[in-house]
Amino acid sequence: ETGVTQSPTHLIKTRGQQVTLRCSSQSGHNTVSWYQQALGQGPQFIFQYYREEENGRGNFPPRFSGLQFPNYSSELNVNALELDDSALYLCASSEAGTGGNSPLHFGNGTRLTVT
Amino acid sequence: GQSLEQPSEVTAVEGAIVQINCTYQTSGFYGLSWYQQHDGGAPTFLSYNALDGLEETGRFSSFLSRSDSYGYLLLQELQMKDSASYFCAVNRDDKIIFGKGTRLHILP
């Protein structure tokens, strides 16, 4: 069983640039969610994809967007980067939606630094 | 608003028992989950309560009371490797909300 993998592990970007982060979900999981985690804080829900459609979104502006592909892998895109976007970005996969007792399986994250 | 409150830090002694509380102000959620995160690592799932009451998984137990908007994680026979951050989270149809986390320090 392959776990959740994210790439890249670290990234440095300049304010105003755009970034794409990638995530491969765990085998058998059809739901992917993305989180932003600032240092010393809990993960903040960005959005979730189920069968290639967004089915939940947190309080993030539209410059945060995503995709899910037929193989259930996913991308997080952030446009017009701001300094406050510097954080650890976590991807998690699960078996079906957010309901029920399907636990989230997290990747190790991408550490994004915006200068 | 929708929020989960946890103590920011808790300290306990190796071998002892510690309880990490989580109070919440949200409704319409499926259940309360707990995750552990070591420094530099990914959060890992520990426990889930769909119904009121106690769920036991080895040294870890979790409790939920919907009427009191309250839950807790209980760690028994503490080991040094349990030093980590612990997050409670609620699962809803449209989002997943995490608490800010409790940093558990374990003294030898």
Short mmCIF file of N, CA and C in Angstrom, two decimals, chain A residues 33 35 37 40-43 45 48 55-57 88 90 98-104 106-108, chain B residues 30-31 35 37 40-45 48 50 87 91-101:
data_model
loop_
_atom_site.label_atom_id
_atom_site.label_comp_id
_atom_site.label_asym_id
_atom_site.label_seq_id
_atom_site.Cartn_x
_atom_site.Cartn_y
_atom_site.Cartn_z
N SER A 33 -7.95 16.24 0.33
CA SER A 33 -8.15 17.56 0.92
C SER A 33 -6.79 18.21 1.14
N TYR A 35 -4.54 21.43 3.14
CA TYR A 35 -4.49 22.21 4.37
C TYR A 35 -3.26 23.12 4.35
N GLN A 37 -0.76 24.92 7.08
CA GLN A 37 -0.40 24.88 8.48
C GLN A 37 0.74 25.85 8.76
N GLY A 40 3.25 26.27 14.57
CA GLY A 40 2.61 26.30 15.87
C GLY A 40 1.09 26.36 15.82
N GLN A 41 0.51 26.17 14.66
CA GLN A 41 -0.94 26.22 14.49
C GLN A 41 -1.47 24.89 13.97
N GLY A 42 -2.79 24.74 14.03
CA GLY A 42 -3.40 23.55 13.47
C GLY A 42 -3.57 23.69 11.96
N PRO A 43 -3.77 22.57 11.28
CA PRO A 43 -4.02 22.63 9.84
C PRO A 43 -5.31 23.39 9.54
N PHE A 45 -8.18 24.07 6.81
CA PHE A 45 -8.78 23.43 5.64
C PHE A 45 -8.87 24.43 4.49
N GLN A 48 -11.52 20.51 -0.56
CA GLN A 48 -11.54 19.07 -0.71
C GLN A 48 -12.06 18.72 -2.09
N ASN A 55 -15.82 19.68 -3.40
CA ASN A 55 -17.06 19.51 -2.63
C ASN A 55 -16.95 20.06 -1.22
N GLY A 56 -16.06 21.01 -1.04
CA GLY A 56 -15.93 21.68 0.25
C GLY A 56 -14.81 22.67 0.17
N ARG A 57 -14.97 23.83 0.82
CA ARG A 57 -13.96 24.86 0.75
C ARG A 57 -13.92 25.62 2.07
N LEU A 88 3.44 25.39 5.79
CA LEU A 88 3.50 23.99 5.37
C LEU A 88 2.15 23.65 4.74
N LEU A 90 -0.25 20.77 3.49
CA LEU A 90 -0.48 19.35 3.68
C LEU A 90 -1.61 18.86 2.79
N THR A 98 -15.93 13.55 3.74
CA THR A 98 -15.48 13.89 5.08
C THR A 98 -16.37 13.25 6.14
N GLY A 99 -17.44 12.65 5.71
CA GLY A 99 -18.34 12.08 6.69
C GLY A 99 -17.90 10.72 7.16
N GLY A 100 -18.56 10.21 8.16
CA GLY A 100 -18.23 8.90 8.63
C GLY A 100 -16.90 8.84 9.33
N ASN A 101 -16.37 7.67 9.47
CA ASN A 101 -15.15 7.50 10.24
C ASN A 101 -13.95 7.22 9.35
N SER A 102 -13.92 7.80 8.16
CA SER A 102 -12.78 7.60 7.29
C SER A 102 -11.66 8.53 7.70
N PRO A 103 -10.58 8.00 8.28
CA PRO A 103 -9.52 8.88 8.76
C PRO A 103 -8.75 9.51 7.60
N LEU A 104 -8.16 10.66 7.87
CA LEU A 104 -7.32 11.33 6.90
C LEU A 104 -5.91 10.75 6.97
N PHE A 106 -2.26 11.75 5.84
CA PHE A 106 -1.53 12.93 5.40
C PHE A 106 -0.20 12.57 4.74
N GLY A 107 0.17 13.42 3.77
CA GLY A 107 1.52 13.40 3.25
C GLY A 107 2.42 14.21 4.18
N ASN A 108 3.72 14.21 3.87
CA ASN A 108 4.67 14.93 4.72
C ASN A 108 4.70 16.43 4.46
N TYR B 30 -20.09 14.98 11.81
CA TYR B 30 -20.21 13.54 11.92
C TYR B 30 -19.55 13.00 13.17
N GLY B 31 -18.38 13.50 13.48
CA GLY B 31 -17.67 12.96 14.63
C GLY B 31 -16.46 13.78 14.97
N TYR B 35 -5.62 13.67 16.08
CA TYR B 35 -4.42 13.42 15.30
C TYR B 35 -3.19 13.79 16.13
N GLN B 37 0.96 14.81 15.81
CA GLN B 37 1.96 15.32 14.87
C GLN B 37 3.28 15.57 15.61
N GLY B 40 8.13 18.31 12.55
CA GLY B 40 8.65 18.01 11.23
C GLY B 40 7.95 16.87 10.53
N GLY B 41 6.92 16.30 11.18
CA GLY B 41 6.24 15.16 10.58
C GLY B 41 4.82 15.49 10.14
N ALA B 42 4.17 14.51 9.58
CA ALA B 42 2.79 14.66 9.13
C ALA B 42 1.83 14.27 10.26
N PRO B 43 0.67 14.87 10.31
CA PRO B 43 -0.34 14.42 11.29
C PRO B 43 -0.71 12.96 11.00
N THR B 44 -0.89 12.19 12.07
CA THR B 44 -1.33 10.81 11.92
C THR B 44 -2.58 10.59 12.76
N PHE B 45 -3.49 9.83 12.22
CA PHE B 45 -4.78 9.58 12.86
C PHE B 45 -4.62 8.73 14.11
N TYR B 48 -11.30 8.21 16.66
CA TYR B 48 -12.49 8.86 16.12
C TYR B 48 -13.69 8.48 16.99
N ALA B 50 -17.73 8.80 16.74
CA ALA B 50 -18.95 9.16 16.04
C ALA B 50 -20.10 9.35 17.03
N PHE B 87 -4.07 17.23 17.92
CA PHE B 87 -5.12 18.06 17.36
C PHE B 87 -6.45 17.33 17.41
N ASN B 91 -15.43 16.51 11.62
CA ASN B 91 -15.70 16.21 10.21
C ASN B 91 -17.12 16.63 9.88
N ARG B 92 -17.23 17.54 8.89
CA ARG B 92 -18.55 17.90 8.38
C ARG B 92 -18.60 17.54 6.90
N ASP B 93 -19.78 17.65 6.33
CA ASP B 93 -19.92 17.36 4.90
C ASP B 93 -19.06 18.28 4.06
N ASP B 94 -18.99 19.55 4.47
CA ASP B 94 -18.37 20.54 3.59
C ASP B 94 -16.98 20.98 4.02
N LYS B 95 -16.55 20.56 5.19
CA LYS B 95 -15.22 20.99 5.63
C LYS B 95 -14.76 20.17 6.82
N ILE B 96 -13.48 20.28 7.09
CA ILE B 96 -12.89 19.63 8.26
C ILE B 96 -12.21 20.73 9.07
N ILE B 97 -12.55 20.81 10.32
CA ILE B 97 -12.04 21.90 11.16
C ILE B 97 -11.13 21.31 12.23
N PHE B 98 -9.91 21.84 12.29
CA PHE B 98 -8.94 21.40 13.29
C PHE B 98 -8.80 22.44 14.40
N GLY B 99 -8.53 21.95 15.60
CA GLY B 99 -8.12 22.84 16.67
C GLY B 99 -6.70 23.32 16.45
N LYS B 100 -6.24 24.26 17.29
CA LYS B 100 -4.89 24.80 17.13
C LYS B 100 -3.82 23.86 17.67
N GLY B 101 -4.25 22.84 18.40
CA GLY B 101 -3.29 21.85 18.84
C GLY B 101 -2.82 22.04 20.26
#
